[in-house]
Short mmCIF file of C-alpha atoms in Angstrom, two decimals:
data_model
loop_
_atom_site.label_atom_id
_atom_site.label_comp_id
_atom_site.label_asym_id
_atom_site.label_seq_id
_atom_site.Cartn_x
_atom_site.Cartn_y
_atom_site.Cartn_z
CA MET J 322 -0.31 0.26 -0.06
CA SER J 323 1.62 3.49 -0.99
CA GLN J 324 1.97 5.94 1.30
CA VAL J 325 -1.05 8.35 0.15
CA GLN J 326 -3.26 4.74 0.01
CA THR J 327 -2.08 4.23 3.77
CA ILE J 328 -2.46 8.35 4.51
CA PHE J 329 -6.54 8.18 2.84
CA LYS J 330 -7.15 4.61 4.90
CA ASN J 331 -6.44 6.56 8.28
CA MET J 332 -8.09 9.52 7.18
CA SER J 333 -11.23 7.47 6.23
CA TRP J 334 -11.37 6.00 9.98
CA LEU J 335 -10.80 9.13 11.19
CA LEU J 336 -13.20 11.31 9.04
CA ILE J 337 -15.84 8.74 9.63
CA SER J 338 -15.54 9.10 13.56
CA GLN J 339 -14.98 13.08 13.47
CA ILE J 340 -18.31 13.00 11.62
CA ILE J 341 -19.93 10.97 13.85
CA ALA J 342 -18.40 13.10 16.73
CA SER J 343 -19.48 16.56 14.89
CA ILE J 344 -23.29 14.85 14.57
CA CYS J 345 -23.39 14.12 18.47
CA GLY J 346 -21.42 17.29 19.41
CA PHE J 347 -23.95 19.00 17.75
CA ILE J 348 -26.86 17.68 19.13
CA TRP J 349 -25.68 17.79 23.10
CA THR J 350 -24.02 21.27 21.90
CA ILE J 351 -27.85 22.43 21.37
CA LEU J 352 -29.54 20.27 24.32
CA ILE J 353 -26.87 21.62 26.83
CA ALA J 354 -27.20 24.91 25.67
CA ARG J 355 -30.90 24.79 25.75
CA TYR J 356 -31.25 22.80 28.92
CA LEU J 357 -28.63 25.14 31.28
CA GLY J 358 -29.40 28.56 29.90
CA VAL J 359 -26.67 31.18 29.23
CA SER J 360 -25.67 31.75 32.79
CA ASP J 361 -25.26 28.17 33.63
CA TYR J 362 -23.95 27.57 29.79
CA GLY J 363 -21.54 30.26 30.99
CA ILE J 364 -20.05 28.31 34.22
CA TYR J 365 -19.94 25.14 31.79
CA GLY J 366 -17.82 26.87 28.98
CA PHE J 367 -15.72 28.79 31.86
CA ALA J 368 -14.84 25.13 33.47
CA ILE J 369 -14.21 23.47 30.04
CA ALA J 370 -11.72 26.59 29.02
CA PHE J 371 -9.96 26.27 32.55
CA THR J 372 -9.86 22.72 32.44
CA ASN J 373 -7.95 22.83 28.93
CA ILE J 374 -5.62 25.47 30.11
CA LEU J 375 -4.46 23.41 32.95
CA GLY J 376 -5.00 20.35 30.99
CA VAL J 377 -0.78 21.07 29.85
CA THR J 378 0.18 20.20 33.09
CA ALA J 379 -1.69 16.64 33.06
CA ASP J 380 0.59 15.72 30.19
CA LEU J 381 3.82 18.59 29.74
CA GLY J 382 4.08 17.61 25.92
CA VAL J 383 4.98 13.83 26.75
CA ASN J 384 2.27 12.72 24.59
CA THR J 385 3.74 14.77 21.17
CA HIS J 386 7.66 13.76 22.04
CA ILE J 387 6.08 10.10 22.33
CA VAL J 388 4.44 9.79 19.12
CA ARG J 389 7.15 11.67 16.85
CA HIS J 390 9.37 8.91 18.38
CA ILE J 391 7.76 6.25 17.92
CA ALA J 392 6.35 6.68 14.27
CA THR J 393 10.65 6.62 13.60
CA ASP J 394 10.89 3.64 15.96
CA TYR J 395 8.19 1.15 16.55
CA ASP J 396 10.61 -1.22 18.54
CA SER J 397 10.69 1.95 21.17
CA ALA J 398 6.94 1.58 21.88
CA PRO J 399 6.60 -0.53 24.89
CA LYS J 400 9.42 1.13 26.80
CA TYR J 401 8.54 4.76 26.20
CA LEU J 402 4.82 3.78 26.61
CA GLY J 403 5.31 1.88 29.77
CA ASN J 404 7.21 4.53 31.45
CA ALA J 405 5.07 7.18 30.10
CA ILE J 406 1.54 6.24 31.82
CA PRO J 407 3.17 6.28 35.34
CA LEU J 408 4.73 9.58 34.82
CA LYS J 409 1.68 10.68 33.47
CA SER J 410 -0.21 9.57 36.71
CA ILE J 411 1.92 11.79 38.74
CA PHE J 412 1.20 14.86 36.51
CA ALA J 413 -2.26 14.36 36.83
CA ILE J 414 -2.22 14.33 40.53
CA GLY J 415 -0.73 17.39 40.52
CA THR J 416 -2.95 18.81 38.32
CA ILE J 417 -5.59 18.38 39.68
CA ILE J 418 -4.14 20.07 43.18
CA LEU J 419 -3.35 22.95 41.37
CA SER J 420 -6.76 23.18 39.60
CA LEU J 421 -8.58 23.63 43.36
CA ILE J 422 -5.39 26.34 44.46
CA LEU J 423 -6.00 28.56 41.95
CA LEU J 424 -9.96 28.14 41.91
CA ILE J 425 -9.90 29.29 45.28
CA LEU J 426 -7.48 31.82 44.49
CA LEU J 427 -10.31 33.11 41.98
CA LYS J 428 -12.67 32.97 44.83
CA SER J 429 -14.93 30.74 42.69
CA ASN J 430 -18.40 29.81 44.25
CA GLU J 431 -18.98 26.01 45.03
CA LEU J 432 -20.98 25.19 41.91
CA VAL J 433 -17.99 26.73 39.56
CA ILE J 434 -15.48 24.80 41.98
CA THR J 435 -17.33 21.52 41.72
CA VAL J 436 -18.01 21.49 37.80
CA THR J 437 -14.58 22.66 37.11
CA LEU J 438 -12.63 19.94 39.01
CA LEU J 439 -14.85 17.32 38.17
CA PHE J 440 -13.95 18.28 34.53
CA ALA J 441 -10.64 18.17 35.38
CA ILE J 442 -11.03 14.74 35.76
CA GLU J 443 -12.32 14.05 32.49
CA MET J 444 -9.56 15.78 30.90
CA ILE J 445 -6.89 13.46 32.85
CA PHE J 446 -8.58 10.60 31.20
CA LYS J 447 -8.44 12.32 27.76
CA SER J 448 -4.66 13.02 28.13
CA PHE J 449 -4.33 9.15 28.78
CA ILE J 450 -6.45 8.42 25.77
CA ASN J 451 -4.90 10.74 23.63
CA LEU J 452 -1.55 8.96 24.46
CA LEU J 453 -3.15 5.72 23.44
CA ASN J 454 -4.16 7.16 20.57
CA GLY J 455 -1.05 8.85 19.24
CA SER J 456 0.75 5.64 19.34
CA PHE J 457 -2.12 4.30 16.82
CA GLN J 458 -1.66 7.45 15.07
CA ALA J 459 2.44 6.38 15.15
CA PHE J 460 1.48 2.92 13.92
CA GLU J 461 -0.70 4.27 11.45
CA GLU J 462 -3.71 2.15 12.61
CA GLY J 463 -6.24 4.91 12.62
CA LYS J 464 -8.98 2.94 12.65
CA TYR J 465 -8.61 2.16 16.23
CA GLN J 466 -8.61 5.56 17.27
CA GLY J 467 -11.89 5.98 15.21
CA ILE J 468 -13.44 3.23 16.42
CA GLY J 469 -12.74 5.11 20.19
CA ASN J 470 -13.77 8.37 19.18
CA THR J 471 -16.83 6.69 18.09
CA ILE J 472 -17.60 4.50 21.41
CA MET J 473 -17.13 7.68 23.39
CA ASN J 474 -19.17 10.28 21.74
CA LEU J 475 -22.16 8.22 21.36
CA LEU J 476 -21.86 7.08 24.97
CA LEU J 477 -21.27 10.78 26.14
CA LEU J 478 -24.52 11.66 24.00
CA VAL J 479 -27.13 8.83 25.85
CA PHE J 480 -25.32 10.04 29.02
CA ILE J 481 -26.45 13.59 28.61
CA ILE J 482 -30.15 12.84 26.84
CA ILE J 483 -29.89 10.66 31.02
CA THR J 484 -29.10 13.37 32.29
CA ILE J 485 -31.36 15.94 30.86
CA PHE J 486 -34.57 13.73 31.43
CA THR J 487 -33.70 12.97 34.84
CA ASP J 488 -33.23 16.71 35.18
CA PHE J 489 -29.73 16.14 37.23
CA GLY J 490 -28.47 19.24 36.27
CA ILE J 491 -25.30 20.58 35.41
CA ILE J 492 -23.45 18.18 37.53
CA GLY J 493 -24.66 15.50 35.79
CA ILE J 494 -23.28 16.83 32.68
CA SER J 495 -19.81 16.84 34.06
CA ILE J 496 -20.23 13.70 35.33
CA SER J 497 -21.19 12.13 31.79
CA TYR J 498 -18.27 13.34 30.30
CA ILE J 499 -16.41 11.45 32.86
CA LEU J 500 -18.07 8.36 32.48
CA ALA J 501 -17.74 8.48 28.51
CA ASN J 502 -14.35 9.41 28.34
CA LEU J 503 -13.09 6.66 31.20
CA ILE J 504 -15.00 3.84 28.92
CA ALA J 505 -13.02 4.89 26.11
CA LEU J 506 -10.05 4.85 27.80
CA ILE J 507 -10.56 1.47 28.73
CA TYR J 508 -11.60 0.12 25.14
CA ALA J 509 -7.92 2.14 23.77
CA TYR J 510 -5.98 0.22 26.18
CA TYR J 511 -7.72 -2.83 25.39
CA VAL J 512 -6.75 -2.32 21.74
CA LEU J 513 -3.24 -1.48 22.45
CA ASN J 514 -2.16 -4.11 23.97
CA LYS J 515 -4.11 -6.70 21.88
CA HIS J 516 -3.70 -5.20 18.09
CA ILE J 517 -1.04 -2.76 18.33
CA THR J 518 1.90 -3.30 21.70
CA ARG J 519 2.30 -4.37 25.32
CA PRO J 520 3.62 -1.20 27.27
CA LYS J 521 6.68 -2.46 29.43
CA PHE J 522 5.89 -0.59 32.81
CA GLU J 523 8.75 0.40 34.71
CA ILE J 524 9.78 3.33 36.74
CA ASP J 525 13.06 4.20 35.13
CA THR J 526 13.55 8.11 36.73
CA GLU J 527 16.54 8.45 34.12
CA PHE J 528 14.41 8.28 32.07
CA TRP J 529 11.29 9.69 32.87
CA LYS J 530 13.99 12.80 33.22
CA MET J 531 14.89 12.31 29.75
CA ILE J 532 11.25 12.31 28.50
CA THR J 533 10.18 15.11 30.51
CA ILE J 534 13.49 17.06 29.27
CA TYR J 535 12.58 16.48 25.22
CA SER J 536 9.01 17.07 25.75
CA ILE J 537 9.20 20.22 27.32
CA PRO J 538 9.25 22.28 24.11
CA PHE J 539 6.23 20.52 23.61
CA ALA J 540 4.44 21.47 26.68
CA VAL J 541 5.59 25.02 26.79
CA THR J 542 3.96 25.49 23.05
CA GLY J 543 0.54 23.25 24.64
CA ILE J 544 0.57 25.35 27.41
CA LEU J 545 0.44 29.08 25.46
CA TYR J 546 -2.09 27.14 22.31
CA THR J 547 -4.47 26.53 25.23
CA ILE J 548 -3.82 29.90 27.17
CA TYR J 549 -4.17 31.30 23.74
CA TYR J 550 -7.16 29.71 22.91
CA SER J 551 -9.13 29.29 25.94
CA ILE J 552 -7.91 32.37 28.09
CA ASP J 553 -10.68 34.54 26.31
CA VAL J 554 -13.30 32.83 27.96
CA VAL J 555 -11.87 32.92 31.67
CA MET J 556 -11.11 36.11 31.11
CA LEU J 557 -14.72 37.01 30.01
CA ALA J 558 -16.41 35.19 32.89
CA ASN J 559 -14.33 37.10 35.13
CA MET J 560 -14.27 40.53 33.48
CA VAL J 561 -18.10 40.42 31.93
CA GLY J 562 -19.83 38.16 33.68
CA ASN J 563 -21.96 34.35 32.61
CA TYR J 564 -24.24 35.52 30.40
CA ALA J 565 -21.21 37.33 28.37
CA THR J 566 -19.47 33.92 28.37
CA GLY J 567 -22.37 31.82 27.71
CA ILE J 568 -22.94 33.74 24.31
CA TYR J 569 -19.46 33.46 23.64
CA ASN J 570 -18.81 29.85 24.34
CA ALA J 571 -22.05 29.11 22.29
CA THR J 572 -20.07 30.51 19.36
CA TYR J 573 -17.29 28.86 20.25
CA LYS J 574 -18.90 25.39 20.27
CA LEU J 575 -19.83 25.92 16.49
CA ILE J 576 -16.80 26.65 15.19
CA SER J 577 -15.03 23.62 17.09
CA VAL J 578 -17.33 21.61 15.07
CA LEU J 579 -15.95 22.91 12.18
CA THR J 580 -12.39 22.38 12.73
CA LEU J 581 -12.95 18.37 12.67
CA PHE J 582 -11.39 17.89 9.02
CA TYR J 583 -8.63 19.83 10.58
CA THR J 584 -8.33 17.71 13.80
CA VAL J 585 -8.40 14.01 11.33
CA TYR J 586 -5.86 15.94 8.57
CA THR J 587 -3.11 16.84 11.08
CA ALA J 588 -3.77 13.37 13.53
CA VAL J 589 -2.85 11.57 10.01
CA ILE J 590 -0.23 14.03 8.35
CA PHE J 591 2.19 14.69 11.84
CA PRO J 592 3.58 11.25 11.96
CA VAL J 593 4.25 10.83 8.50
CA MET J 594 5.70 14.35 7.96
CA SER J 595 8.04 13.22 10.93
CA LYS J 596 8.93 10.24 8.66
CA PHE J 597 9.40 12.60 5.43
CA PHE J 598 11.82 14.67 7.32
CA LYS J 599 14.20 11.85 8.16
CA ASN J 600 13.95 10.11 4.79
CA ASP J 601 12.29 12.29 2.35
CA LYS J 602 13.05 16.38 2.82
CA ALA J 603 11.33 16.91 -0.89
CA MET J 604 8.06 14.92 0.40
CA LEU J 605 7.95 16.47 3.65
CA LEU J 606 7.15 20.29 1.57
CA ILE J 607 5.13 19.05 -0.90
CA SER J 608 2.97 17.25 1.74
CA PHE J 609 2.83 20.75 3.56
CA GLU J 610 1.53 22.56 0.51
CA LYS J 611 -1.06 19.96 -0.39
CA SER J 612 -2.34 20.40 3.18
CA ILE J 613 -3.17 24.16 2.72
CA LYS J 614 -4.64 23.61 -0.56
CA TYR J 615 -6.57 21.00 0.29
CA LEU J 616 -8.04 22.51 3.85
CA MET J 617 -8.78 25.94 2.27
CA LEU J 618 -10.45 24.73 -0.38
CA ILE J 619 -12.98 23.51 2.17
CA ILE J 620 -13.25 25.60 5.08
CA ILE J 621 -12.57 29.35 2.96
CA PRO J 622 -16.20 28.99 1.17
CA LEU J 623 -17.64 27.71 4.25
CA ALA J 624 -16.70 30.93 5.94
CA VAL J 625 -18.10 33.08 3.42
CA GLY J 626 -21.44 31.29 3.34
CA THR J 627 -21.47 31.49 7.63
CA VAL J 628 -21.11 35.00 7.33
CA PHE J 629 -24.19 35.72 5.43
CA TYR J 630 -26.04 33.12 7.44
CA SER J 631 -24.90 33.41 10.92
CA ALA J 632 -28.11 34.81 12.12
CA ASP J 633 -30.27 31.67 10.41
CA ILE J 634 -27.57 29.43 11.92
CA ILE J 635 -27.26 30.98 15.54
CA HIS J 636 -31.39 31.00 15.72
CA LEU J 637 -31.78 27.07 14.00
CA ILE J 638 -29.25 25.89 16.71
CA TYR J 639 -29.61 27.63 19.87
CA GLY J 640 -32.94 29.57 19.48
CA HIS J 641 -33.92 33.48 20.40
CA GLU J 642 -32.25 33.37 23.63
CA TYR J 643 -28.68 33.37 21.58
CA ASP J 644 -29.32 35.66 19.35
CA ALA J 645 -26.34 37.75 20.09
CA ALA J 646 -23.93 34.92 19.27
CA SER J 647 -24.72 35.80 15.68
CA SER J 648 -22.13 38.85 15.36
CA VAL J 649 -19.64 36.75 17.24
CA LEU J 650 -19.97 33.87 14.69
CA SER J 651 -19.65 36.11 11.52
CA ILE J 652 -16.08 37.45 13.09
CA LEU J 653 -14.82 33.99 14.54
CA ILE J 654 -15.34 31.99 11.52
CA TRP J 655 -12.81 33.75 9.86
CA THR J 656 -9.95 32.12 12.61
CA VAL J 657 -10.50 28.74 11.55
CA CYS J 658 -9.38 29.46 7.97
CA LEU J 659 -6.22 30.71 9.76
CA LEU J 660 -6.05 27.99 12.10
CA PHE J 661 -5.89 25.71 9.04
CA ILE J 662 -3.20 27.43 7.92
CA SER J 663 -1.17 27.94 11.17
CA GLY J 664 -1.97 24.67 12.12
CA ALA J 665 -0.21 22.75 9.00
CA ALA J 666 2.58 25.07 9.47
CA ASN J 667 2.58 24.03 13.59
CA THR J 668 2.78 20.60 11.57
CA LEU J 669 5.63 21.07 9.29
CA LEU J 670 7.91 22.84 12.59
CA ASN J 671 7.17 20.23 14.65
CA ALA J 672 7.82 17.23 12.62
CA SER J 673 11.01 19.39 11.35
CA HIS J 674 12.02 19.43 15.14
CA LYS J 675 11.22 23.19 15.36
CA GLU J 676 9.13 22.63 17.97
CA VAL J 677 10.79 25.87 19.90
CA THR J 678 10.53 28.09 17.30
CA VAL J 679 6.38 27.00 17.59
CA THR J 680 6.95 27.46 21.42
CA LYS J 681 8.47 31.31 20.70
CA ILE J 682 5.48 32.02 18.08
CA TYR J 683 3.00 30.92 20.26
CA ALA J 684 4.42 32.90 23.14
CA ILE J 685 4.49 36.22 20.60
CA ALA J 686 0.71 35.15 20.29
CA ALA J 687 -0.25 34.92 23.74
CA VAL J 688 0.96 37.69 25.48
CA PHE J 689 -0.51 39.68 22.35
CA ASN J 690 -3.84 37.93 22.60
CA ILE J 691 -4.19 38.81 26.97
CA ALA J 692 -3.19 42.42 26.36
CA LEU J 693 -5.86 42.89 23.58
CA ASN J 694 -8.43 41.26 25.21
CA PHE J 695 -7.96 43.80 28.38
CA PHE J 696 -8.32 46.42 25.87
CA MET J 697 -11.34 44.92 23.93
CA ILE J 698 -13.29 42.88 26.20
CA PRO J 699 -14.50 45.97 28.69
CA TYR J 700 -15.53 47.83 25.35
CA LEU J 701 -16.86 45.24 23.44
CA SER J 702 -17.49 42.61 25.38
CA TYR J 703 -17.66 38.63 23.42
CA ASN J 704 -17.44 40.30 20.40
CA GLY J 705 -13.96 42.06 21.42
CA ALA J 706 -13.18 38.84 22.13
CA ALA J 707 -13.68 37.37 18.85
CA ILE J 708 -11.89 40.56 16.89
CA THR J 709 -9.06 39.81 18.98
CA THR J 710 -8.90 35.89 18.45
CA VAL J 711 -9.10 36.44 14.54
CA LEU J 712 -5.98 39.14 15.06
CA SER J 713 -4.00 36.81 17.21
CA ASP J 714 -4.56 34.06 14.54
CA LEU J 715 -3.00 36.30 11.51
CA LEU J 716 0.01 37.47 13.88
CA ILE J 717 0.44 34.09 13.98
CA VAL J 718 0.11 32.96 10.61
CA ILE J 719 2.42 35.77 9.37
CA ILE J 720 5.44 34.97 11.82
CA GLN J 721 5.21 31.71 10.73
CA GLY J 722 5.16 32.45 6.95
CA TYR J 723 7.75 34.34 8.03
CA VAL J 724 9.80 31.37 9.60
CA ILE J 725 8.84 28.93 7.32
CA TYR J 726 10.52 30.95 4.48
CA LYS J 727 13.37 31.74 6.23
CA LEU J 728 14.20 27.81 7.39
CA GLY J 729 14.38 26.98 3.80
CA HIS J 730 10.77 25.46 3.27
CA ARG J 731 9.84 27.96 0.42
CA PRO J 732 6.63 26.27 -0.99
CA ASN J 733 5.99 26.06 -5.10
CA LYS J 734 4.99 29.36 -6.14
CA LYS J 735 2.00 27.76 -7.60
CA LEU J 736 0.35 27.25 -3.49
CA TYR J 737 -0.15 31.07 -3.85
CA SER J 738 -1.76 31.15 -7.07
CA ASP J 739 -4.14 28.17 -5.92
CA ILE J 740 -5.29 30.19 -2.99
CA ALA J 741 -5.56 33.17 -4.81
CA LYS J 742 -7.87 30.87 -6.90
CA ILE J 743 -9.58 29.68 -4.18
CA ILE J 744 -10.53 32.99 -2.71
CA LEU J 745 -11.58 34.28 -6.23
CA GLY J 746 -13.86 30.83 -6.23
CA SER J 747 -15.56 31.85 -2.80
CA GLY J 748 -15.66 35.73 -3.42
CA ILE J 749 -17.67 34.77 -6.76
CA LEU J 750 -19.44 32.41 -4.09
CA GLY J 751 -20.03 35.58 -1.75
CA ILE J 752 -21.55 38.07 -4.52
CA ALA J 753 -23.93 35.28 -5.95
CA LEU J 754 -25.01 34.54 -2.38
CA TYR J 755 -25.43 38.70 -1.87
CA PHE J 756 -27.68 38.86 -5.43
CA MET J 757 -29.55 35.99 -4.95
CA ASN J 758 -30.65 36.80 -1.31
CA LEU J 759 -31.72 32.69 -1.04
CA ASN J 760 -33.19 31.04 1.93
CA MET J 761 -30.22 29.07 3.94
CA TRP J 762 -31.67 25.64 2.87
CA ILE J 763 -31.85 26.60 -0.69
CA ALA J 764 -28.73 28.31 -0.38
CA ILE J 765 -26.88 25.24 0.54
CA PRO J 766 -26.93 23.36 -2.78
CA VAL J 767 -27.21 26.25 -4.81
CA GLY J 768 -23.87 27.27 -3.64
CA MET J 769 -22.27 24.22 -3.77
CA ILE J 770 -22.57 24.21 -7.11
CA ILE J 771 -22.10 28.09 -7.64
CA TYR J 772 -18.69 27.14 -6.14
CA PHE J 773 -17.69 24.00 -7.63
CA ALA J 774 -18.07 25.36 -10.89
CA ALA J 775 -15.71 28.67 -10.44
CA ILE J 776 -12.78 26.77 -8.86
CA THR J 777 -13.07 24.30 -12.41
CA LEU J 778 -13.41 27.13 -14.45
CA LEU J 779 -10.28 28.21 -12.24
CA LYS J 780 -8.67 25.04 -12.95
CA VAL J 781 -7.74 25.25 -8.98
CA PHE J 782 -7.09 21.17 -9.84
CA ASP J 783 -3.52 20.37 -11.66
CA ASN J 784 -1.99 16.93 -12.51
CA ASP J 785 -0.45 16.87 -9.02
CA ASP J 786 -3.92 16.39 -7.74
CA THR J 787 -5.47 13.59 -9.81
CA TYR J 788 -2.09 11.70 -9.39
CA VAL J 789 -3.09 12.03 -5.59
CA ILE J 790 -7.06 11.19 -6.45
CA LYS J 791 -5.44 8.06 -8.37
CA GLU J 792 -3.10 6.70 -5.66
CA ILE J 793 -6.47 6.61 -3.36
CA LEU J 794 -8.09 4.79 -5.68
CA GLY J 795 -5.29 2.58 -6.42
CA LYS J 796 -5.23 3.38 -9.95
CA ASN J 797 -1.64 4.22 -10.62
#
């Protein structure tokens, strides 16, 4: 099986699981938002954002380092996993203690503390799942991760529905997350032992020290990354209140659904890029270029359509109580486009062992983001936080482009031409939607036809794309 076919096979499993996850997530997002109301939904959003930030301390970059290493040396998996699991257990205990201390310092009320600590436990289970999923990615066995993700998301949806029908409140919602992730963790560990490799458990403190040192750049980047993408919710909760946080969090949940393809693509392509860096530098750059092109083909027209129908989308999903979120959605949708570019660039830099550079970039972006939020949130509330996020993402893309160019990873000029054509095709779509003023449900199929016709006439697809498609189909 060729590398392209292997990538497509793994992407297919993960894409199917992510589609199921997105459908489930879409349903429970609506159910939870309508069930809890704006204020309690704000607490729910704060708990998730807070634990996302502290979640890095439960891992400290160990997952990413191990995936990269195992992808290039399968025989090292038992030792690395056998040491990583007990090491991360120690990190987990420290994370719970740190969470409680910070919540007390923030003078959070009893409900906020309880919900946040429950989500901290869920986050720890998720951290272990990510370690095992990383092993599946390294061995290019994405189907096991896909099955595990599907089990977890279906169970979570069922538990949430049960919680709502029994009126167990926000505490029940939190426990639902814990139970679903615990069952998914048990499944992942069983599959790892049966089909992939058996961890060789040991307490090798010198090895622990080595793993931790090599993982520090990933840890710092992870801390900065999660601060960067979660601090706005925490700041909104403390500066404006739970209502504004609920409005912003409702939009953020929708945005996270739209990143499903990026999540799948990154999970599959990172171990592949790690191999290319070691064995084939030319293919490393080609995989980066194609990543940018294919991700932009999907998200830019989607962003254009979202801007035109943001009010309809919010009303359909959340009801009139969340009408104010439509302006946030029109702004935040553009951060998804920038996230796709920065995500591909991060994958290239991490696979090229430039994780320290990535750390520096996110350090700059995190400082910029926090400073601008202090100015924007008091004046523009949730819209100010959204504008800050987009500007911060733009800053990251600009710096990444400069760094990649300086490192000699200079994309073919055709990539810029292709992106320009995609933007032009999306512009044609936007103009058509503006003048036709169609109902949202009619606009979806009509818009797809217009966009596909535009990119076809602009000749966005070339011989290389045809080759990739034939490779996927096994016809080369």
